[in-house]
Short mmCIF file of C-alpha atoms in Angstrom, two decimals:
data_model
loop_
_atom_site.label_atom_id
_atom_site.label_comp_id
_atom_site.label_asym_id
_atom_site.label_seq_id
_atom_site.Cartn_x
_atom_site.Cartn_y
_atom_site.Cartn_z
CA MET Q 4 0.00 0.00 0.00
CA ILE Q 5 2.81 2.39 0.83
CA ALA Q 6 4.50 1.39 -2.42
CA ALA Q 7 1.31 2.30 -4.28
CA TYR Q 8 1.42 5.81 -2.81
CA VAL Q 9 5.04 6.30 -3.82
CA VAL Q 10 4.35 4.96 -7.32
CA ASN Q 11 1.42 7.37 -7.68
CA GLY Q 12 3.68 10.18 -6.52
CA VAL Q 13 6.28 9.28 -9.12
CA LYS Q 14 3.68 9.03 -11.90
CA ALA Q 15 2.11 12.37 -11.02
CA GLY Q 16 5.63 13.79 -10.71
CA VAL Q 17 6.60 12.65 -14.21
CA VAL Q 18 3.47 14.27 -15.69
CA ALA Q 19 4.07 17.55 -13.84
CA GLY Q 20 7.79 17.36 -14.56
CA VAL Q 21 7.19 17.09 -18.29
CA ALA Q 22 4.87 20.11 -18.10
CA PHE Q 23 7.43 22.13 -16.15
CA GLY Q 24 10.29 20.91 -18.33
CA LEU Q 25 8.40 22.18 -21.39
CA LEU Q 26 7.93 25.53 -19.68
CA VAL Q 27 11.67 25.68 -18.99
CA ALA Q 28 12.52 24.67 -22.57
CA LEU Q 29 10.07 26.95 -24.37
CA VAL Q 30 9.88 29.97 -22.06
CA ALA Q 31 12.42 30.06 -19.25
CA ASN Q 32 15.57 29.15 -21.22
CA PRO Q 33 15.23 31.89 -23.86
CA LEU Q 34 13.83 34.42 -21.39
CA VAL Q 35 16.55 33.94 -18.77
CA ALA Q 36 19.19 34.15 -21.49
CA PHE Q 37 17.65 37.37 -22.75
CA ALA Q 38 17.43 38.87 -19.27
CA GLU Q 39 20.99 37.77 -18.58
CA GLU Q 40 22.18 39.60 -21.66
CA ARG Q 41 20.42 42.75 -20.52
CA ALA Q 42 21.97 42.56 -17.06
CA GLN Q 43 25.35 41.65 -18.56
CA VAL Q 44 25.42 44.64 -20.90
CA GLU Q 45 25.31 47.00 -17.96
CA HIS Q 46 27.77 44.81 -16.09
CA ASP Q 47 30.25 44.84 -18.97
CA ALA Q 48 29.91 48.58 -19.44
CA GLY Q 49 30.97 49.13 -15.84
CA ALA Q 50 33.79 46.63 -15.89
CA THR Q 51 37.06 46.84 -17.74
CA ALA Q 52 37.14 45.73 -21.37
CA ASP Q 53 37.61 42.02 -20.77
CA GLY Q 54 35.31 40.98 -23.57
CA HIS Q 55 33.23 37.93 -22.80
CA ASP Q 56 35.76 36.28 -20.59
CA HIS Q 57 34.09 36.07 -17.22
CA GLY Q 58 36.19 34.25 -14.69
CA SER Q 59 34.41 32.45 -11.89
CA ALA Q 60 36.10 34.76 -9.38
CA ASP Q 61 34.30 37.78 -10.80
CA ALA Q 62 33.66 40.55 -8.32
CA GLY Q 63 29.91 40.14 -8.72
CA GLY Q 64 30.06 36.58 -7.46
CA HIS Q 65 27.02 35.80 -9.57
CA ASP Q 66 28.35 35.01 -12.95
CA HIS Q 67 27.05 32.45 -15.40
CA GLY Q 68 27.22 31.26 -18.95
CA GLY Q 69 30.97 31.11 -19.12
CA GLY Q 70 32.25 27.62 -19.90
CA LEU Q 71 29.36 25.48 -21.01
CA PRO Q 72 27.76 25.66 -24.42
CA ALA Q 73 24.17 26.86 -24.35
CA VAL Q 74 22.91 23.50 -25.65
CA VAL Q 75 24.30 21.74 -22.58
CA SER Q 76 23.02 24.17 -19.98
CA ASN Q 77 19.64 24.39 -21.69
CA GLY Q 78 19.38 20.59 -21.85
CA VAL Q 79 20.42 20.13 -18.25
CA SER Q 80 17.94 22.80 -17.19
CA VAL Q 81 15.08 21.05 -19.00
CA LEU Q 82 16.08 17.71 -17.49
CA SER Q 83 16.29 19.34 -14.08
CA GLY Q 84 12.79 20.70 -14.63
CA VAL Q 85 11.48 17.17 -15.25
CA LEU Q 86 13.35 15.86 -12.20
CA TRP Q 87 11.99 18.75 -10.14
CA GLY Q 88 8.47 17.47 -10.88
CA VAL Q 89 9.50 13.93 -9.92
CA PHE Q 90 11.11 15.21 -6.72
CA LEU Q 91 8.03 17.17 -5.68
CA GLY Q 92 5.84 14.21 -6.66
CA VAL Q 93 7.73 11.68 -4.58
CA ALA Q 94 8.42 13.87 -1.56
CA GLY Q 95 4.99 15.53 -1.58
CA PHE Q 96 2.44 13.21 -3.09
CA GLY Q 97 4.38 10.02 -2.38
CA ILE Q 98 5.71 10.25 1.15
CA ALA Q 99 4.01 13.27 2.76
CA PHE Q 100 0.58 12.53 1.29
CA TYR Q 101 0.73 8.96 2.53
CA LEU Q 102 1.27 10.16 6.08
CA LEU Q 103 -1.02 13.19 6.00
CA GLU Q 104 -3.92 11.93 3.90
CA PRO Q 105 -6.19 11.40 6.95
CA ILE Q 106 -6.03 15.08 7.92
CA VAL Q 107 -6.03 16.65 4.43
CA PRO Q 108 -9.37 18.49 4.08
CA GLY Q 109 -11.91 17.30 1.54
CA SER Q 110 -12.41 13.89 0.02
CA GLY Q 111 -11.60 12.21 -3.26
CA ALA Q 112 -10.06 14.45 -5.90
CA VAL Q 113 -10.53 17.58 -3.75
CA ARG Q 114 -7.98 16.15 -1.33
CA SER Q 115 -5.34 16.01 -4.03
CA TYR Q 116 -5.94 19.63 -4.99
CA VAL Q 117 -5.97 20.86 -1.39
CA PHE Q 118 -2.75 18.97 -0.73
CA GLY Q 119 -1.25 20.41 -3.93
CA GLY Q 120 -2.13 23.91 -2.72
CA ALA Q 121 -0.53 23.21 0.64
CA GLY Q 122 2.54 21.88 -1.17
CA PHE Q 123 2.80 25.00 -3.31
CA LEU Q 124 2.58 27.17 -0.19
CA THR Q 125 5.16 25.04 1.63
CA ALA Q 126 7.79 24.45 -1.03
CA SER Q 127 7.51 27.68 -3.01
CA VAL Q 128 5.66 30.49 -1.30
CA ALA Q 129 7.27 30.04 2.13
CA PRO Q 130 10.86 30.56 0.85
CA TRP Q 131 9.68 33.36 -1.45
CA LEU Q 132 8.59 35.29 1.63
CA VAL Q 133 12.29 35.60 2.52
CA PHE Q 134 13.82 35.30 -0.97
CA PRO Q 135 11.42 36.60 -3.61
CA PRO Q 136 12.18 35.21 -7.11
CA ALA Q 137 15.13 37.24 -8.37
CA PRO Q 138 15.88 37.96 -12.03
CA PRO Q 139 19.36 37.17 -13.36
CA GLY Q 140 22.01 39.68 -12.41
CA VAL Q 141 20.85 40.32 -8.84
CA THR Q 142 23.53 39.72 -6.23
CA ARG Q 143 22.38 38.24 -2.97
CA ALA Q 144 23.36 39.95 0.22
CA LEU Q 145 23.80 36.61 1.99
CA ASP Q 146 26.52 34.08 1.26
CA PRO Q 147 25.29 30.79 -0.26
CA ASN Q 148 25.54 28.76 2.94
CA ALA Q 149 23.54 31.16 5.05
CA ALA Q 150 21.02 31.54 2.23
CA THR Q 151 20.64 27.77 1.94
CA LEU Q 152 20.08 27.45 5.68
CA LEU Q 153 17.50 30.20 5.67
CA TYR Q 154 15.84 28.65 2.61
CA CYS Q 155 15.52 25.27 4.34
CA GLY Q 156 14.27 26.99 7.47
CA ALA Q 157 11.59 28.80 5.47
CA VAL Q 158 10.43 25.54 3.84
CA ALA Q 159 10.36 23.86 7.26
CA ALA Q 160 8.34 26.74 8.72
CA GLY Q 161 5.94 26.50 5.78
CA ALA Q 162 5.56 22.76 6.35
CA VAL Q 163 4.85 23.28 10.05
CA ALA Q 164 2.24 25.95 9.23
CA SER Q 165 0.59 23.79 6.56
CA VAL Q 166 0.41 20.68 8.73
CA ALA Q 167 -0.76 22.65 11.76
CA GLY Q 168 -3.51 24.25 9.68
CA MET Q 169 -4.71 20.92 8.30
CA PHE Q 170 -4.54 19.35 11.76
CA ALA Q 171 -6.61 22.18 13.25
CA TYR Q 172 -9.13 21.91 10.40
CA ASP Q 173 -9.45 18.18 10.92
CA ARG Q 174 -10.01 18.59 14.65
CA LEU Q 175 -12.55 21.43 14.42
CA ARG Q 176 -14.59 20.47 11.36
CA ASP Q 177 -16.95 18.13 13.17
CA ALA Q 178 -17.06 19.94 16.49
CA ARG Q 179 -17.34 23.58 15.36
CA GLY Q 180 -18.45 23.44 11.75
CA ARG Q 181 -16.69 24.10 8.49
CA ALA Q 182 -16.46 27.92 8.69
CA ALA Q 183 -14.75 27.95 12.08
CA ALA Q 184 -12.46 25.11 11.02
CA VAL Q 185 -11.35 26.99 7.87
CA ALA Q 186 -10.79 30.18 9.88
CA VAL Q 187 -8.57 28.39 12.40
CA GLY Q 188 -6.97 26.30 9.65
CA VAL Q 189 -5.56 29.32 7.80
CA LEU Q 190 -4.40 30.94 11.05
CA PRO Q 191 -0.93 29.29 11.11
CA TRP Q 192 -0.22 30.54 7.60
CA ALA Q 193 -1.48 34.03 8.43
CA LEU Q 194 0.90 34.05 11.40
CA LEU Q 195 3.78 32.80 9.25
CA VAL Q 196 3.21 35.51 6.65
CA ALA Q 197 2.88 38.19 9.34
CA GLY Q 198 6.05 36.95 11.02
CA ALA Q 199 8.03 36.85 7.78
CA VAL Q 200 6.89 40.35 6.80
CA ALA Q 201 7.77 41.65 10.25
CA LEU Q 202 11.26 40.09 10.10
CA ALA Q 203 12.21 40.39 6.42
CA GLY Q 204 9.81 43.07 5.16
CA VAL Q 205 7.31 42.81 2.35
CA PRO Q 206 8.84 40.67 -0.45
CA THR Q 207 9.79 42.82 -3.43
CA VAL Q 208 11.29 41.90 -6.77
CA ALA Q 209 14.79 43.33 -7.14
CA THR Q 210 15.58 44.99 -10.43
CA PRO Q 211 19.21 44.71 -11.54
CA ALA Q 212 20.85 47.62 -13.32
CA GLY Q 213 20.18 47.66 -17.05
CA MET Q 214 16.90 45.75 -16.77
CA SER Q 215 13.48 47.32 -16.96
CA THR Q 216 11.18 46.89 -13.97
CA ALA Q 217 8.59 45.36 -16.29
CA LEU Q 218 10.98 42.59 -17.35
CA ALA Q 219 12.05 41.89 -13.77
CA ASN Q 220 8.42 41.69 -12.65
CA GLY Q 221 7.54 39.55 -15.64
CA LEU Q 222 10.30 37.09 -14.78
CA ALA Q 223 9.09 36.87 -11.18
CA GLY Q 224 5.56 36.35 -12.45
CA LEU Q 225 6.80 33.56 -14.71
CA VAL Q 226 8.44 31.86 -11.74
CA VAL Q 227 5.28 32.05 -9.64
CA PHE Q 228 3.16 30.86 -12.55
CA GLY Q 229 5.55 28.01 -13.30
CA GLN Q 230 5.47 26.64 -9.77
CA ALA Q 231 1.69 27.08 -9.43
CA LEU Q 232 1.32 25.23 -12.74
CA THR Q 233 3.62 22.44 -11.56
CA TRP Q 234 1.62 21.90 -8.40
CA LEU Q 235 -1.70 22.12 -10.26
CA VAL Q 236 -0.63 19.48 -12.77
CA LEU Q 237 0.77 17.37 -9.93
CA ALA Q 238 -2.52 17.54 -8.06
CA GLY Q 239 -4.61 16.89 -11.18
CA ALA Q 240 -2.53 13.90 -12.20
CA HIS Q 241 -2.52 12.57 -8.67
CA ALA Q 242 -6.30 12.92 -8.45
CA ARG Q 243 -6.52 10.66 -11.51
CA PHE Q 244 -4.00 8.06 -10.32
CA HIS Q 245 -5.00 7.90 -6.67
CA ASP Q 246 -7.91 5.66 -5.83
CA PRO Q 247 -8.99 6.46 -2.25
CA GLY Q 248 -11.84 3.93 -2.32
CA GLY Q 249 -9.87 1.15 -3.92
CA ALA Q 250 -7.17 -1.19 -2.80
CA ASP Q 251 -5.00 1.74 -1.73
CA ALA Q 252 -7.31 2.59 1.14
CA GLY Q 253 -7.38 -0.87 2.71
CA LEU Q 254 -5.88 -0.07 6.09
CA THR Q 255 -7.80 -2.75 7.96
CA ASP Q 256 -5.42 -5.56 7.21
CA PRO Q 257 -1.95 -4.36 6.34
CA GLY Q 258 -0.85 -7.74 5.03
CA PHE Q 259 -3.83 -8.11 2.79
CA ALA Q 260 -3.70 -4.53 1.54
CA ASP Q 261 -0.05 -5.01 0.66
CA ASP Q 262 -0.80 -8.17 -1.30
CA ALA Q 263 -3.71 -6.56 -3.09
CA THR Q 264 -1.66 -3.59 -4.31
CA ALA Q 265 1.55 -5.43 -4.99
CA GLY Q 266 0.46 -6.66 -8.40
CA SER Q 267 -1.25 -3.49 -9.60
CA PRO Q 268 0.24 -0.43 -8.00
CA MET F 20 -14.59 1.01 9.67
CA THR F 21 -10.99 1.85 10.44
CA ALA F 22 -9.52 4.53 12.61
CA ASN F 23 -7.68 6.13 9.71
CA THR F 24 -5.35 8.62 11.34
CA VAL F 25 -1.85 9.92 10.77
CA HIS F 26 -0.80 7.79 13.72
CA ASP F 27 -2.16 4.67 11.97
CA ARG F 28 -0.22 5.51 8.86
CA LEU F 29 3.00 5.81 10.82
CA ALA F 30 2.28 2.54 12.63
CA LEU F 31 1.57 0.77 9.34
CA ALA F 32 4.78 2.09 7.83
CA ARG F 33 6.68 0.90 10.87
CA THR F 34 5.28 -2.62 10.67
CA THR F 35 5.46 -3.16 6.92
CA LEU F 36 8.71 -1.43 5.98
CA THR F 37 12.22 -2.30 7.02
CA PRO F 38 14.48 0.51 8.25
CA THR F 39 16.66 -0.12 5.20
CA GLN F 40 13.73 0.51 2.86
CA VAL F 41 12.79 3.72 4.64
CA LEU F 42 16.39 4.90 4.71
CA SER F 43 17.04 4.18 1.04
CA ALA F 44 13.85 5.92 -0.07
CA LEU F 45 14.56 8.98 2.06
CA LEU F 46 18.20 9.11 0.95
CA ALA F 47 17.23 8.92 -2.73
CA VAL F 48 14.73 11.77 -2.31
CA ALA F 49 17.25 13.80 -0.32
CA ALA F 50 19.94 13.25 -2.94
CA LEU F 51 17.61 14.38 -5.72
CA GLY F 52 16.54 17.45 -3.77
CA PHE F 53 20.07 18.37 -2.81
CA THR F 54 21.30 18.11 -6.38
CA LEU F 55 18.47 20.17 -7.81
CA VAL F 56 18.26 22.85 -5.18
CA MET F 57 21.56 23.24 -3.38
CA LEU F 58 24.50 21.86 -5.31
CA GLN F 59 26.96 24.75 -5.64
CA GLU F 60 29.65 23.01 -7.69
CA PRO F 61 30.33 25.62 -10.41
CA THR F 62 29.73 23.48 -13.52
CA ALA F 63 26.56 21.87 -12.17
CA HIS F 64 25.41 25.22 -10.88
CA GLU F 65 25.91 26.84 -14.23
CA ALA F 66 24.21 24.01 -16.15
CA MET F 67 21.12 24.13 -13.92
CA HIS F 68 21.12 27.92 -13.81
CA ASN F 69 18.10 28.46 -16.06
CA PHE F 70 16.12 25.82 -14.21
CA ARG F 71 16.89 27.35 -10.82
CA HIS F 72 15.80 30.74 -12.07
CA ALA F 73 12.62 29.25 -13.51
CA ALA F 74 11.77 27.39 -10.30
CA GLY F 75 12.55 30.36 -8.06
CA VAL F 76 15.09 28.34 -6.10
CA VAL F 77 17.25 30.60 -3.98
CA CYS F 78 20.65 29.03 -4.37
CA HIS F 79 21.52 29.95 -7.89
#
């Protein structure tokens, strides 16, 4: 039965990964390259005339596109996009959904979509509260290690808020009714957002020199859209693959449920 | 008919999976996540640069 959940997560992840990979291939690759060029033009104008030779020890510390041919980095980026979907599918809809399914609000397909929304909030929106999506050419104030730690902390905080909200909803739905349960269920996330804004300020999209604000905002919008799309496709695919009334749900007899799903995951 | 709770799910996982299975699954997921999100090795970082921008991942 657990294997069936993981397999469903992988399948949904492949579907969402292909969708996101296509977005990377058709939109993100050319757009990031274009934005990079814009940011680079300004960068080059300020620097000495060293042509296109950007060493990795550049003063900006955020330099790309030096050694690898574009075909390679574009291909790896598309592949990474597909694997990103698989990763979110396995971690979210495989492992986490298996454990949390009993407290996810709704039933049937609605559950998949609610869980997908919670996953989007946890994995994407929570870190964006501290690090809003940045266009190419923006230098981070923090060094990579501190940023990584803070990033993981933000995802963990988002996970705690999401699980706490679902737990509260599950507890209050029968006792206090749906409206009260929803109100209390969103409270942890409201607190998280308030806390993040109080500590880090309202998230704003940085605009590097040489890039128009419209392009920077458009890039950030693309990032948000891309992740929302990934989670939506994940949830939709999972709603199709997951069969809550079928063999997957047989929790009465673990041995039997395992046998029943072993042949047809 | 069943008390289907998070606690039950954990208990079921504990009885039906071996620690090795749990560890290998978690390690595989962690390895995938680490490579996609955090790997700072310059060549890998550069190759995944567009993806990290597209996904809004911080460490790029």
